[in-house]
CSV table of C-alpha atoms in Angstrom, one decimal:
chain,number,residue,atom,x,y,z
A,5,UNK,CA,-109.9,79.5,-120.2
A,6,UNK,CA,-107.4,82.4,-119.8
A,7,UNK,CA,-104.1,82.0,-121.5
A,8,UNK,CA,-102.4,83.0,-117.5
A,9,UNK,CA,-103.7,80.2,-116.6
A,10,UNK,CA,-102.8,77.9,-119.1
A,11,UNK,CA,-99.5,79.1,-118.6
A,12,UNK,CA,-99.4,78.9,-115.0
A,13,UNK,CA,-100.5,75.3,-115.3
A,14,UNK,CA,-97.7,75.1,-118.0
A,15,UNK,CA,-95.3,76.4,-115.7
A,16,UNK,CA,-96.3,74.7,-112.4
A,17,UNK,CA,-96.9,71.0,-114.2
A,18,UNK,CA,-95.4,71.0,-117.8
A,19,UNK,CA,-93.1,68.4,-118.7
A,20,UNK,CA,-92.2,64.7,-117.8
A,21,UNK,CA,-92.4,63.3,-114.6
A,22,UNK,CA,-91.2,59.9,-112.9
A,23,UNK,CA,-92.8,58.3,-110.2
A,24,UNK,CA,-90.7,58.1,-107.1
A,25,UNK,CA,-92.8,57.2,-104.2
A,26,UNK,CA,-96.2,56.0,-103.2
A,27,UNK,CA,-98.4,55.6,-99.9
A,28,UNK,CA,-101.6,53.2,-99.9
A,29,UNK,CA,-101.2,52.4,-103.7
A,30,UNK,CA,-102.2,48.8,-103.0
A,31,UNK,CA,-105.2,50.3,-100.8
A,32,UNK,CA,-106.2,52.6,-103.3
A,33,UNK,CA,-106.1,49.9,-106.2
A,34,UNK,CA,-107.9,47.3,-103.9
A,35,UNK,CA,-110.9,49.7,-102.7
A,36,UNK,CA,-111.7,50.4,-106.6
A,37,UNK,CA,-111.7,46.7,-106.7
A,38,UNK,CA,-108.8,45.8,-108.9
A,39,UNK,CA,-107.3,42.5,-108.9
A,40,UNK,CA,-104.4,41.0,-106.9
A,41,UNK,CA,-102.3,40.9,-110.2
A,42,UNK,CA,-103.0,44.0,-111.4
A,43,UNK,CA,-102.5,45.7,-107.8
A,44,UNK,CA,-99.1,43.6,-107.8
A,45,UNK,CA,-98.1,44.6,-111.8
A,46,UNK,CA,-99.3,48.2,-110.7
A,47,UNK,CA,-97.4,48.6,-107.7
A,48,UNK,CA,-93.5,47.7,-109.1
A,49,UNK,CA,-94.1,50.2,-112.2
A,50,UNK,CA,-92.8,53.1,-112.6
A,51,UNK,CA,-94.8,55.6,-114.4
A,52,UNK,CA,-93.9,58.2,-116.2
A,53,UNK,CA,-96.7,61.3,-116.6
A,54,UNK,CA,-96.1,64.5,-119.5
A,55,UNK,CA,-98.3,67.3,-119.3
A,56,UNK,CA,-98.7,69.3,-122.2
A,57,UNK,CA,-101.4,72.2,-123.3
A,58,UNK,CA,-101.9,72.9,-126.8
A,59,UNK,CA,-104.8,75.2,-127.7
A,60,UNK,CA,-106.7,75.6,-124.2
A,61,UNK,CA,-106.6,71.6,-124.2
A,62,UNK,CA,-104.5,69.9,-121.4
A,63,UNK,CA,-103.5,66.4,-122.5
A,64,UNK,CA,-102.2,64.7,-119.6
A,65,UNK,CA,-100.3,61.3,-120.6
A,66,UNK,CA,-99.4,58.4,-118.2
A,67,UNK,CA,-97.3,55.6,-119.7
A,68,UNK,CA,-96.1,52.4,-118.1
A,69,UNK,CA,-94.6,49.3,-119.4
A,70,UNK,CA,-97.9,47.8,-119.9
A,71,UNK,CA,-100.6,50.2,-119.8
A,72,UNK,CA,-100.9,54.0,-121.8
A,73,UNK,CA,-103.4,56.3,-120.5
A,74,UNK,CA,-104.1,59.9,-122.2
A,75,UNK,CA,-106.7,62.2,-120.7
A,76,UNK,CA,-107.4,65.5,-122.7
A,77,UNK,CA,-109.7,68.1,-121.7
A,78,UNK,CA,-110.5,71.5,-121.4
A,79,UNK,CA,-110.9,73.2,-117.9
A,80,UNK,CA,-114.4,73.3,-115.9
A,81,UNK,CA,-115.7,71.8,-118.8
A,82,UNK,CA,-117.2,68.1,-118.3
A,83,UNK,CA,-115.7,65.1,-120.3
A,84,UNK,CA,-115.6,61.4,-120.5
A,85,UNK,CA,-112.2,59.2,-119.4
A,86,UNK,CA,-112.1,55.4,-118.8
A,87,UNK,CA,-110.6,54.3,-115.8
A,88,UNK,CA,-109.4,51.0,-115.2
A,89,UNK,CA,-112.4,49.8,-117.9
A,90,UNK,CA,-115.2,52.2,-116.2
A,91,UNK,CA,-116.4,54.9,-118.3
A,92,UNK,CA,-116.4,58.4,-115.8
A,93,UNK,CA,-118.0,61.1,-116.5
A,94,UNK,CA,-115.1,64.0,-115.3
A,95,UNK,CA,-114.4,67.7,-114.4
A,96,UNK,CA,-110.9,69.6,-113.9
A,97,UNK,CA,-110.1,72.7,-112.5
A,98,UNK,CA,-107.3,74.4,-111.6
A,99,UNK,CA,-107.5,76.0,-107.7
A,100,UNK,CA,-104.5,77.3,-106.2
A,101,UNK,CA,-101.8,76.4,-108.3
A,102,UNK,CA,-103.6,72.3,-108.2
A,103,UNK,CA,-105.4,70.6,-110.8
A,104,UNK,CA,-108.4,69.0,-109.5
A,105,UNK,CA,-110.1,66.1,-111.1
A,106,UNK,CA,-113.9,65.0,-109.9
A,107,UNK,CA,-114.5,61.5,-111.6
A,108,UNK,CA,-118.2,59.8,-111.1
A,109,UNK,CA,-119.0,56.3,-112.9
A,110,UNK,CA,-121.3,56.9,-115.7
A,111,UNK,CA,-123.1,54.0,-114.5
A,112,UNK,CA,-124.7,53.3,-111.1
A,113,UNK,CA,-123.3,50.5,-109.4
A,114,UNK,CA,-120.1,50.6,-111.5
A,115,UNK,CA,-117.0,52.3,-110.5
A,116,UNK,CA,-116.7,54.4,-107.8
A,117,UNK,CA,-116.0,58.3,-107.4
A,118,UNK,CA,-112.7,59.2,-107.5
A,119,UNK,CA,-111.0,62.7,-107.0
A,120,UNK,CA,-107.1,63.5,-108.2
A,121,UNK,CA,-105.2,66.3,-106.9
A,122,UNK,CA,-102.1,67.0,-108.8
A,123,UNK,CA,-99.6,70.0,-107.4
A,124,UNK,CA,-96.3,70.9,-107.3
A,125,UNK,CA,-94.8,71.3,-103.6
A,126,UNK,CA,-90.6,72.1,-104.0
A,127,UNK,CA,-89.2,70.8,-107.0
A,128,UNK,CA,-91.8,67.6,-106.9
A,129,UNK,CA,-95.4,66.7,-108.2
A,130,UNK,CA,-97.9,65.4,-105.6
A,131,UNK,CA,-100.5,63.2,-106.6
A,132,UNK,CA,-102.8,62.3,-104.0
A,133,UNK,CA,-106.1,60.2,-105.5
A,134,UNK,CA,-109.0,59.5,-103.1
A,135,UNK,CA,-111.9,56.6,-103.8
A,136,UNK,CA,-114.2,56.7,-100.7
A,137,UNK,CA,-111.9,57.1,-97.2
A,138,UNK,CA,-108.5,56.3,-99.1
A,139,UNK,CA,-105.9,58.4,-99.9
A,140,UNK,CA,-103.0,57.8,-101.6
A,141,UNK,CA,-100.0,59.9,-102.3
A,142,UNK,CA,-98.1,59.3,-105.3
A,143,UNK,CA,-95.1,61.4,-106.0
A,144,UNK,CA,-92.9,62.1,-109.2
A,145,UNK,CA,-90.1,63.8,-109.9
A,146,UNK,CA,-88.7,66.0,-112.9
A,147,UNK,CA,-87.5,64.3,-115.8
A,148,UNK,CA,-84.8,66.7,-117.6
């Protein structure tokens, strides 16, 4: 991967972000087929995501009072990430100043395909996550 693009992601994404506002979390949550209690602990948390890229490697990390999540990978190249449990078998890209992640369960039957979009619009990063017909927005906002 081209260090302009590294950088570009660097500047476009890099740093700590704060969730501020969702639409169709709950949706989202219930179509992968997540429990009422997780859906309801899920919903009033307030995750915090860093971006960082060391080496060609983007380490994306998503931390929440009870739940840590770290995804590290190199772009257009395929890796494995568990969501929720579910091993996926993933590839990221970066398109037009987004990062776009394809997730398919590793098993048939088990998990369902996902897509992220992350991007900044203003001085904001958008999040929108679709599973099947459901999209949800999530958007975070600079930590300084």
């Amino acid at each position: 991967m081209s260090a302009e693009v590294l950088e570009e992601i660097k500047q476009e994404l890099g740093g700590k972000w704060t969730l501020d506002r969702s639409e169709s979390f709950d949706e989202f949550l219930e179509t992968l087929g997540l429990n009422i209690v997780f859906r309801k602990m899920a919903a009033v948390a307030k995750p915090v995501i860093e971006f960082t890229i060391e080496d060609n490697v983007v380490n994306l990390i998503s931390k929440v009072s009870f739940f840590n999540q770290v995804m590290t990978f190199k772009l257009n190249e395929e890796y494995t990430q568990s969501f929720e449990g579910i091993d996926m078998k993933c590839y990221s890209r970066w398109e037009d100043k987004k990062l776009i992640t394809e997730a398919t369960p590793m098993v048939e039957g088990k998990g369902k395909p996902q897509r992220f979009q992350r991007e900044r619009v203003n001085d904001e990063l958008v999040q929108t996550m679709t599973v099947g017909d459901v999209v949800c927005v999530r958007v975070f906002t600079k930590v300084n």
